[in-house]
Every structure is written in structure tokens, then in C-alpha cells.
mmCIF file of C-alpha atoms and ligand atoms in Angstrom:
data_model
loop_
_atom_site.group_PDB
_atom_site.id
_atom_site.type_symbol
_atom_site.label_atom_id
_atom_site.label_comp_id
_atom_site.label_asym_id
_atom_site.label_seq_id
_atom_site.Cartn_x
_atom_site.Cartn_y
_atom_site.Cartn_z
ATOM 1 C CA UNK A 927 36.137 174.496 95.700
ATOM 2 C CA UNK A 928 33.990 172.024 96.409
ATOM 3 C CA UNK A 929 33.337 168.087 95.169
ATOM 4 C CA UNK A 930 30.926 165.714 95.213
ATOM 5 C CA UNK A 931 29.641 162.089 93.588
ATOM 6 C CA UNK A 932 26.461 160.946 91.774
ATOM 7 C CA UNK A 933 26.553 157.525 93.656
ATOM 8 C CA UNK A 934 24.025 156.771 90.866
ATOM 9 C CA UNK A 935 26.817 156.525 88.549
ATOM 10 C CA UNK A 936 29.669 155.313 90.920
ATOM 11 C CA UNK A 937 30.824 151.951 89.451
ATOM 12 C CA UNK A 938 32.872 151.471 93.186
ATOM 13 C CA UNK A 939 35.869 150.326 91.332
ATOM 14 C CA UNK A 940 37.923 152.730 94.105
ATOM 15 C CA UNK A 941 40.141 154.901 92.019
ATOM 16 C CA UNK A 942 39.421 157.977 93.265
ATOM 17 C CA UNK A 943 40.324 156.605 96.411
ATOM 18 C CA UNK A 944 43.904 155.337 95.347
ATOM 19 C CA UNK A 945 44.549 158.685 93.738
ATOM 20 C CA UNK A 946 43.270 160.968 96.766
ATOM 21 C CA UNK A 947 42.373 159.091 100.221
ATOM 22 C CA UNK A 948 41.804 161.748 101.885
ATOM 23 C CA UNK A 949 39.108 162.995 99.866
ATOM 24 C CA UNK A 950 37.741 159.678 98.605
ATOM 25 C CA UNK A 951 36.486 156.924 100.597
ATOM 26 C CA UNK A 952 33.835 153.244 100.136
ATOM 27 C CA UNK A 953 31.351 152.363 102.357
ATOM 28 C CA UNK A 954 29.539 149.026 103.059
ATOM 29 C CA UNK A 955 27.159 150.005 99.997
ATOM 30 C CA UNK A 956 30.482 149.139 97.740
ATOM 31 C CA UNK A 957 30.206 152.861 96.657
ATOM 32 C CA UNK A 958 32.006 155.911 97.257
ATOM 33 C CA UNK A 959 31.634 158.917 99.156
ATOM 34 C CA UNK A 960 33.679 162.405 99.847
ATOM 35 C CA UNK A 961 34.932 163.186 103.550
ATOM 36 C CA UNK A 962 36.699 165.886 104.616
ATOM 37 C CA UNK A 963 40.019 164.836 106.985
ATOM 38 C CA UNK A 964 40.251 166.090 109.866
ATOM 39 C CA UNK A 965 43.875 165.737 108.838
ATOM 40 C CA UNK A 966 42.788 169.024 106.768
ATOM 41 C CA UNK A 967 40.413 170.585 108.235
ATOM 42 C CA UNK A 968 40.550 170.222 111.992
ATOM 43 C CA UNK A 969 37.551 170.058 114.418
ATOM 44 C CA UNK A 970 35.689 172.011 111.319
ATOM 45 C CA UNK A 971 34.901 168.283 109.140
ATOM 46 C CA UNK A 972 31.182 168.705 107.474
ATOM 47 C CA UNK A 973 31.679 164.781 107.480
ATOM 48 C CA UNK A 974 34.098 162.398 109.178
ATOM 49 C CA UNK A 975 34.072 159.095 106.585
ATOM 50 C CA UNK A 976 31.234 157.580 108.258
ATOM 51 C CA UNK A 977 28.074 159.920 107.669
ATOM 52 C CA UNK A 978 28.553 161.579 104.668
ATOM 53 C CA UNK A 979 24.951 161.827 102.717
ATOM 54 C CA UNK A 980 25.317 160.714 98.969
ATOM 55 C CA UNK A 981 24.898 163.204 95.934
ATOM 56 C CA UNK A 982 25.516 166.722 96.465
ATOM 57 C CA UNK A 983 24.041 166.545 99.805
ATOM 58 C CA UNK A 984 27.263 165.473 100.473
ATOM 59 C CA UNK A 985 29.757 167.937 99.118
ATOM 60 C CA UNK A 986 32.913 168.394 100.787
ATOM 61 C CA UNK A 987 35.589 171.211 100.757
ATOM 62 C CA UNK A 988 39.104 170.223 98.987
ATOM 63 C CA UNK A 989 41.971 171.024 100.981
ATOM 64 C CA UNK A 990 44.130 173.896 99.610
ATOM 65 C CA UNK A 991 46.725 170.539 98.709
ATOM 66 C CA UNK A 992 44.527 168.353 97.335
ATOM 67 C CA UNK A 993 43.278 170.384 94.742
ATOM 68 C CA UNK A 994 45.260 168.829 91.737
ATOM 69 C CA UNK A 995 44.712 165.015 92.926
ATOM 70 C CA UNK A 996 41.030 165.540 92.742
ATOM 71 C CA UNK A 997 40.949 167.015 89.665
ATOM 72 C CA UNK A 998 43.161 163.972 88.184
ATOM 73 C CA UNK A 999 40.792 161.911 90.040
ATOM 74 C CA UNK A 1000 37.441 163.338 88.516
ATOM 75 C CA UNK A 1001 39.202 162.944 85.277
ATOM 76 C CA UNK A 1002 40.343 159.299 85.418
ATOM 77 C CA UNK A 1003 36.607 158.359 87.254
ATOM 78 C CA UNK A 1004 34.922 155.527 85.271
ATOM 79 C CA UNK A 1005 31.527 156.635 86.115
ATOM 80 C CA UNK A 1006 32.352 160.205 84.932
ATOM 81 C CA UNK A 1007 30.268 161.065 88.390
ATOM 82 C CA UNK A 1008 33.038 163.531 90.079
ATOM 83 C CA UNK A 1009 31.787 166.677 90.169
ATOM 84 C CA UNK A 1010 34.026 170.113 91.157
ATOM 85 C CA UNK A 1011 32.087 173.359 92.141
ATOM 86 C CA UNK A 1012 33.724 176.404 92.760
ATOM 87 C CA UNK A 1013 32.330 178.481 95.547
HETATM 88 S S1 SF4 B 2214 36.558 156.721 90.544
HETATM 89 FE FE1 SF4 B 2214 34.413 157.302 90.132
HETATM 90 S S2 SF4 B 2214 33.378 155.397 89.617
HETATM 91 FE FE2 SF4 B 2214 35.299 154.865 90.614
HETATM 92 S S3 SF4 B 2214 34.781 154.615 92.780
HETATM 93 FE FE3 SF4 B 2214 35.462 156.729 92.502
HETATM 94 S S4 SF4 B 2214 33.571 157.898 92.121
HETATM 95 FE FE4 SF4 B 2214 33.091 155.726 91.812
#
């Protein structure tokens, strides 16, 4: 699975952050992005937190443990602009 934001939508209130940081992270723009840890995934990281393209361009893996926060985070968003696709 993979997830994603609509930064269009993103009211940068941080929850998603509080509930899964390692997933979930602001930038300067006061919005938020997905990253993929290299806590999780290694040397493998599509993006490391600091150059992570906005929208789907963006879409990150979920670690194998992170599955359930994201999901509670996509469900508490404000913006409603988490989106989960399954490969
Ligand atoms: S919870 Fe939703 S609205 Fe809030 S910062 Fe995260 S993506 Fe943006």
C-alpha cells in the first residue's frame, strides 16, 4: 500500500504527523508531505523528508508497521486529503 496528500486540501494543522511521524512530515510551505524513513526502508527511500513532490507525484510506501497509524491518520485528517492505494 501506498499513500499520498492533495496539498490542495491540506489545512497544515499537523495531525497526521502526531499520529504517524514517520510517514507524515511539514515543510516551509506550512503543508504536509509523505516520506518514507529510512528507519523503514533502508538505502531504498523514494523520498528522504526534504524532496518529496506534492500530490500523488509523491506517493510513498507504508511500512509493513505503520499500516494501522496511517489509516487512523487518513481518517482523523481535517482536509479529508489522505489518500491509501493498494498496489
Ligand atoms: S492531517 Fe490532513 S489536513 Fe492535517 S496536516 Fe495532515 S494532511 Fe494536512
Amino acid at each position: 500500500m501506498k499513500v499520498w496528500i492533495d496539498q490542495d486540501l491540506c489545512t497544515g494543522d499537523g495531525l497526521c504527523a502526531e499520529i504517524a511521524p514517520d510517514v507524515f512530515f511539514g515543510q516551509d510551505d506550512g503543508l504536509f508531505y509523505v516520506q518514507e524513513s529510512a528507519a523503514n526502508f533502508g538505502t531504498e527511500t523514494l523520498f528522504d523528508g526534504t524532496s518529496n513532490p506534492a500530490g500523488s507525484d509523491g506517493m510513498a510506501r507504508i511500512p509493513d508497521n505503520g499500516m494501522d497509524r496511517v489509516i487512523e491518520a487518513a481518517e482523523e485528517c481535517p482536509g479529508e486529503c489522505i489518500f491509501i492505494e493498494v498496489e
